[in-house]
Amino acid sequence: MTSEQLWTLFYRTGLPELYCIARRRERQEANLAEERRRNHAPDHPGDRAAGDKL
């Protein structure tokens, strides 16, 4: 379940356990997104002019 689905379930039921689970899942999703951003190589050549050899 995603954090959004857990939040919806929490709002319908009011169970505090679901609040804790939703908050934990939200942090996990944020950490995964941050990790993916760090591990992603840039798609652009940078400041080098076209045809510049490495």
PDB file of N, CA and C in Angstrom:
ATOM      1  N   MET A   1       0.830  -1.178   0.000  1.00  0.00           N
ATOM      2  CA  MET A   1       0.000   0.000   0.000  1.00  0.00           C
ATOM      3  C   MET A   1       0.878   1.247   0.000  1.00  0.00           C
ATOM      4  N   THR A   2       0.445   2.230  -0.717  1.00  0.00           N
ATOM      5  CA  THR A   2       1.177   3.490  -0.716  1.00  0.00           C
ATOM      6  C   THR A   2       0.742   4.310   0.499  1.00  0.00           C
ATOM      7  N   SER A   3       1.512   5.359   0.778  1.00  0.00           N
ATOM      8  CA  SER A   3       1.164   6.208   1.915  1.00  0.00           C
ATOM      9  C   SER A   3      -0.196   6.871   1.694  1.00  0.00           C
ATOM     10  N   GLU A   4      -0.532   7.230   0.439  1.00  0.00           N
ATOM     11  CA  GLU A   4      -1.828   7.855   0.160  1.00  0.00           C
ATOM     12  C   GLU A   4      -2.979   6.907   0.486  1.00  0.00           C
ATOM     13  N   GLN A   5      -2.814   5.648   0.130  1.00  0.00           N
ATOM     14  CA  GLN A   5      -3.858   4.667   0.431  1.00  0.00           C
ATOM     15  C   GLN A   5      -4.006   4.477   1.939  1.00  0.00           C
ATOM     16  N   LEU A   6      -2.879   4.478   2.649  1.00  0.00           N
ATOM     17  CA  LEU A   6      -2.933   4.329   4.102  1.00  0.00           C
ATOM     18  C   LEU A   6      -3.592   5.540   4.750  1.00  0.00           C
ATOM     19  N   TRP A   7      -3.306   6.737   4.241  1.00  0.00           N
ATOM     20  CA  TRP A   7      -3.942   7.946   4.783  1.00  0.00           C
ATOM     21  C   TRP A   7      -5.450   7.878   4.579  1.00  0.00           C
ATOM     22  N   THR A   8      -5.886   7.451   3.404  1.00  0.00           N
ATOM     23  CA  THR A   8      -7.315   7.350   3.126  1.00  0.00           C
ATOM     24  C   THR A   8      -7.979   6.380   4.094  1.00  0.00           C
ATOM     25  N   LEU A   9      -7.340   5.249   4.317  1.00  0.00           N
ATOM     26  CA  LEU A   9      -7.873   4.263   5.250  1.00  0.00           C
ATOM     27  C   LEU A   9      -7.916   4.821   6.668  1.00  0.00           C
ATOM     28  N   PHE A  10      -6.882   5.568   7.051  1.00  0.00           N
ATOM     29  CA  PHE A  10      -6.852   6.176   8.382  1.00  0.00           C
ATOM     30  C   PHE A  10      -8.005   7.166   8.546  1.00  0.00           C
ATOM     31  N   TYR A  11      -8.232   8.013   7.526  1.00  0.00           N
ATOM     32  CA  TYR A  11      -9.308   8.993   7.621  1.00  0.00           C
ATOM     33  C   TYR A  11     -10.680   8.328   7.725  1.00  0.00           C
ATOM     34  N   ARG A  12     -10.839   7.176   7.091  1.00  0.00           N
ATOM     35  CA  ARG A  12     -12.124   6.477   7.150  1.00  0.00           C
ATOM     36  C   ARG A  12     -12.324   5.778   8.492  1.00  0.00           C
ATOM     37  N   THR A  13     -11.248   5.187   9.039  1.00  0.00           N
ATOM     38  CA  THR A  13     -11.385   4.365  10.244  1.00  0.00           C
ATOM     39  C   THR A  13     -10.970   5.088  11.521  1.00  0.00           C
ATOM     40  N   GLY A  14      -9.991   6.004  11.432  1.00  0.00           N
ATOM     41  CA  GLY A  14      -9.525   6.708  12.623  1.00  0.00           C
ATOM     42  C   GLY A  14      -8.601   5.883  13.500  1.00  0.00           C
ATOM     43  N   LEU A  15      -8.114   4.779  12.997  1.00  0.00           N
ATOM     44  CA  LEU A  15      -7.242   3.920  13.802  1.00  0.00           C
ATOM     45  C   LEU A  15      -5.835   4.528  13.919  1.00  0.00           C
ATOM     46  N   PRO A  16      -5.328   4.736  15.133  1.00  0.00           N
ATOM     47  CA  PRO A  16      -3.996   5.344  15.307  1.00  0.00           C
ATOM     48  C   PRO A  16      -2.868   4.480  14.746  1.00  0.00           C
ATOM     49  N   GLU A  17      -3.069   3.174  14.705  1.00  0.00           N
ATOM     50  CA  GLU A  17      -2.038   2.298  14.150  1.00  0.00           C
ATOM     51  C   GLU A  17      -1.815   2.618  12.671  1.00  0.00           C
ATOM     52  N   LEU A  18      -2.903   2.919  11.966  1.00  0.00           N
ATOM     53  CA  LEU A  18      -2.780   3.252  10.554  1.00  0.00           C
ATOM     54  C   LEU A  18      -2.035   4.570  10.360  1.00  0.00           C
ATOM     55  N   TYR A  19      -2.200   5.496  11.293  1.00  0.00           N
ATOM     56  CA  TYR A  19      -1.463   6.759  11.231  1.00  0.00           C
ATOM     57  C   TYR A  19       0.037   6.483  11.306  1.00  0.00           C
ATOM     58  N   CYS A  20       0.439   5.645  12.247  1.00  0.00           N
ATOM     59  CA  CYS A  20       1.860   5.307  12.408  1.00  0.00           C
ATOM     60  C   CYS A  20       2.400   4.594  11.169  1.00  0.00           C
ATOM     61  N   ILE A  21       1.636   3.670  10.651  1.00  0.00           N
ATOM     62  CA  ILE A  21       2.062   2.934   9.456  1.00  0.00           C
ATOM     63  C   ILE A  21       2.162   3.883   8.263  1.00  0.00           C
ATOM     64  N   ALA A  22       1.192   4.783   8.116  1.00  0.00           N
ATOM     65  CA  ALA A  22       1.198   5.727   6.995  1.00  0.00           C
ATOM     66  C   ALA A  22       2.398   6.656   7.084  1.00  0.00           C
ATOM     67  N   ARG A  23       2.714   7.148   8.274  1.00  0.00           N
ATOM     68  CA  ARG A  23       3.863   8.046   8.442  1.00  0.00           C
ATOM     69  C   ARG A  23       5.169   7.313   8.125  1.00  0.00           C
ATOM     70  N   ARG A  24       5.286   6.057   8.581  1.00  0.00           N
ATOM     71  CA  ARG A  24       6.489   5.269   8.311  1.00  0.00           C
ATOM     72  C   ARG A  24       6.647   5.034   6.814  1.00  0.00           C
ATOM     73  N   ARG A  25       5.547   4.671   6.150  1.00  0.00           N
ATOM     74  CA  ARG A  25       5.588   4.418   4.706  1.00  0.00           C
ATOM     75  C   ARG A  25       5.931   5.693   3.932  1.00  0.00           C
ATOM     76  N   GLU A  26       5.406   6.826   4.390  1.00  0.00           N
ATOM     77  CA  GLU A  26       5.697   8.107   3.760  1.00  0.00           C
ATOM     78  C   GLU A  26       7.202   8.412   3.832  1.00  0.00           C
ATOM     79  N   ARG A  27       7.800   8.152   4.989  1.00  0.00           N
ATOM     80  CA  ARG A  27       9.259   8.369   5.142  1.00  0.00           C
ATOM     81  C   ARG A  27      10.049   7.419   4.254  1.00  0.00           C
ATOM     82  N   GLN A  28       9.598   6.159   4.159  1.00  0.00           N
ATOM     83  CA  GLN A  28      10.279   5.190   3.303  1.00  0.00           C
ATOM     84  C   GLN A  28      10.232   5.627   1.849  1.00  0.00           C
ATOM     85  N   GLU A  29       9.067   6.096   1.391  1.00  0.00           N
ATOM     86  CA  GLU A  29       8.930   6.553   0.010  1.00  0.00           C
ATOM     87  C   GLU A  29       9.831   7.763  -0.252  1.00  0.00           C
ATOM     88  N   ALA A  30       9.915   8.680   0.714  1.00  0.00           N
ATOM     89  CA  ALA A  30      10.768   9.865   0.553  1.00  0.00           C
ATOM     90  C   ALA A  30      12.238   9.458   0.506  1.00  0.00           C
ATOM     91  N   ASN A  31      12.635   8.509   1.339  1.00  0.00           N
ATOM     92  CA  ASN A  31      14.017   8.039   1.337  1.00  0.00           C
ATOM     93  C   ASN A  31      14.377   7.355   0.025  1.00  0.00           C
ATOM     94  N   LEU A  32      13.456   6.558  -0.516  1.00  0.00           N
ATOM     95  CA  LEU A  32      13.707   5.897  -1.795  1.00  0.00           C
ATOM     96  C   LEU A  32      13.842   6.914  -2.924  1.00  0.00           C
ATOM     97  N   ALA A  33      13.002   7.925  -2.908  1.00  0.00           N
ATOM     98  CA  ALA A  33      13.069   8.960  -3.943  1.00  0.00           C
ATOM     99  C   ALA A  33      14.396   9.709  -3.856  1.00  0.00           C
ATOM    100  N   GLU A  34      14.830  10.018  -2.648  1.00  0.00           N
ATOM    101  CA  GLU A  34      16.114  10.717  -2.465  1.00  0.00           C
ATOM    102  C   GLU A  34      17.276   9.841  -2.919  1.00  0.00           C
ATOM    103  N   GLU A  35      17.226   8.559  -2.608  1.00  0.00           N
ATOM    104  CA  GLU A  35      18.282   7.643  -3.022  1.00  0.00           C
ATOM    105  C   GLU A  35      18.359   7.531  -4.540  1.00  0.00           C
ATOM    106  N   ARG A  36      17.208   7.486  -5.189  1.00  0.00           N
ATOM    107  CA  ARG A  36      17.177   7.412  -6.655  1.00  0.00           C
ATOM    108  C   ARG A  36      17.776   8.672  -7.275  1.00  0.00           C
ATOM    109  N   ARG A  37      17.498   9.833  -6.678  1.00  0.00           N
ATOM    110  CA  ARG A  37      18.062  11.079  -7.199  1.00  0.00           C
ATOM    111  C   ARG A  37      19.582  11.098  -7.057  1.00  0.00           C
ATOM    112  N   ARG A  38      20.102  10.594  -5.946  1.00  0.00           N
ATOM    113  CA  ARG A  38      21.558  10.575  -5.725  1.00  0.00           C
ATOM    114  C   ARG A  38      22.266   9.625  -6.670  1.00  0.00           C
ATOM    115  N   ASN A  39      21.636   8.502  -6.992  1.00  0.00           N
ATOM    116  CA  ASN A  39      22.274   7.480  -7.807  1.00  0.00           C
ATOM    117  C   ASN A  39      22.107   7.713  -9.299  1.00  0.00           C
ATOM    118  N   HIS A  40      21.367   8.723  -9.692  1.00  0.00           N
ATOM    119  CA  HIS A  40      21.097   8.968 -11.103  1.00  0.00           C
ATOM    120  C   HIS A  40      22.222   9.790 -11.735  1.00  0.00           C
ATOM    121  N   ALA A  41      22.765   9.279 -12.807  1.00  0.00           N
ATOM    122  CA  ALA A  41      23.797  10.013 -13.543  1.00  0.00           C
ATOM    123  C   ALA A  41      23.141  11.124 -14.347  1.00  0.00           C
ATOM    124  N   PRO A  42      23.775  12.271 -14.458  1.00  0.00           N
ATOM    125  CA  PRO A  42      23.173  13.361 -15.224  1.00  0.00           C
ATOM    126  C   PRO A  42      23.028  12.990 -16.698  1.00  0.00           C
ATOM    127  N   ASP A  43      21.965  13.469 -17.310  1.00  0.00           N
ATOM    128  CA  ASP A  43      21.679  13.176 -18.707  1.00  0.00           C
ATOM    129  C   ASP A  43      22.264  14.215 -19.662  1.00  0.00           C
ATOM    130  N   HIS A  44      22.884  15.239 -19.143  1.00  0.00           N
ATOM    131  CA  HIS A  44      23.409  16.307 -19.987  1.00  0.00           C
ATOM    132  C   HIS A  44      24.935  16.277 -19.993  1.00  0.00           C
ATOM    133  N   PRO A  45      25.574  16.802 -21.022  1.00  0.00           N
ATOM    134  CA  PRO A  45      27.042  16.745 -21.123  1.00  0.00           C
ATOM    135  C   PRO A  45      27.751  17.731 -20.215  1.00  0.00           C
ATOM    136  N   GLY A  46      27.033  18.613 -19.569  1.00  0.00           N
ATOM    137  CA  GLY A  46      27.678  19.578 -18.683  1.00  0.00           C
ATOM    138  C   GLY A  46      28.036  20.862 -19.397  1.00  0.00           C
ATOM    139  N   ASP A  47      29.121  21.494 -18.990  1.00  0.00           N
ATOM    140  CA  ASP A  47      29.519  22.788 -19.548  1.00  0.00           C
ATOM    141  C   ASP A  47      30.454  22.671 -20.731  1.00  0.00           C
ATOM    142  N   ARG A  48      30.735  21.454 -21.165  1.00  0.00           N
ATOM    143  CA  ARG A  48      31.679  21.285 -22.277  1.00  0.00           C
ATOM    144  C   ARG A  48      31.051  21.658 -23.615  1.00  0.00           C
ATOM    145  N   ALA A  49      31.840  22.194 -24.465  1.00  0.00           N
ATOM    146  CA  ALA A  49      31.360  22.520 -25.820  1.00  0.00           C
ATOM    147  C   ALA A  49      31.164  21.208 -26.609  1.00  0.00           C
ATOM    148  N   ALA A  50      30.292  21.247 -27.599  1.00  0.00           N
ATOM    149  CA  ALA A  50      30.047  20.071 -28.408  1.00  0.00           C
ATOM    150  C   ALA A  50      31.336  19.640 -29.109  1.00  0.00           C
ATOM    151  N   GLY A  51      31.627  18.369 -29.090  1.00  0.00           N
ATOM    152  CA  GLY A  51      32.822  17.847 -29.751  1.00  0.00           C
ATOM    153  C   GLY A  51      34.056  17.878 -28.874  1.00  0.00           C
ATOM    154  N   ASP A  52      33.957  18.378 -27.648  1.00  0.00           N
ATOM    155  CA  ASP A  52      35.107  18.440 -26.746  1.00  0.00           C
ATOM    156  C   ASP A  52      35.434  17.023 -26.276  1.00  0.00           C
ATOM    157  N   LYS A  53      36.688  16.618 -26.436  1.00  0.00           N
ATOM    158  CA  LYS A  53      37.112  15.273 -26.025  1.00  0.00           C
ATOM    159  C   LYS A  53      37.353  15.254 -24.514  1.00  0.00           C
ATOM    160  N   LEU A  54      37.112  14.116 -23.911  1.00  0.00           N
ATOM    161  CA  LEU A  54      37.359  13.972 -22.480  1.00  0.00           C
ATOM    162  C   LEU A  54      38.786  13.811 -22.235  1.00  0.00           C
TER     163      LEU A  54
END
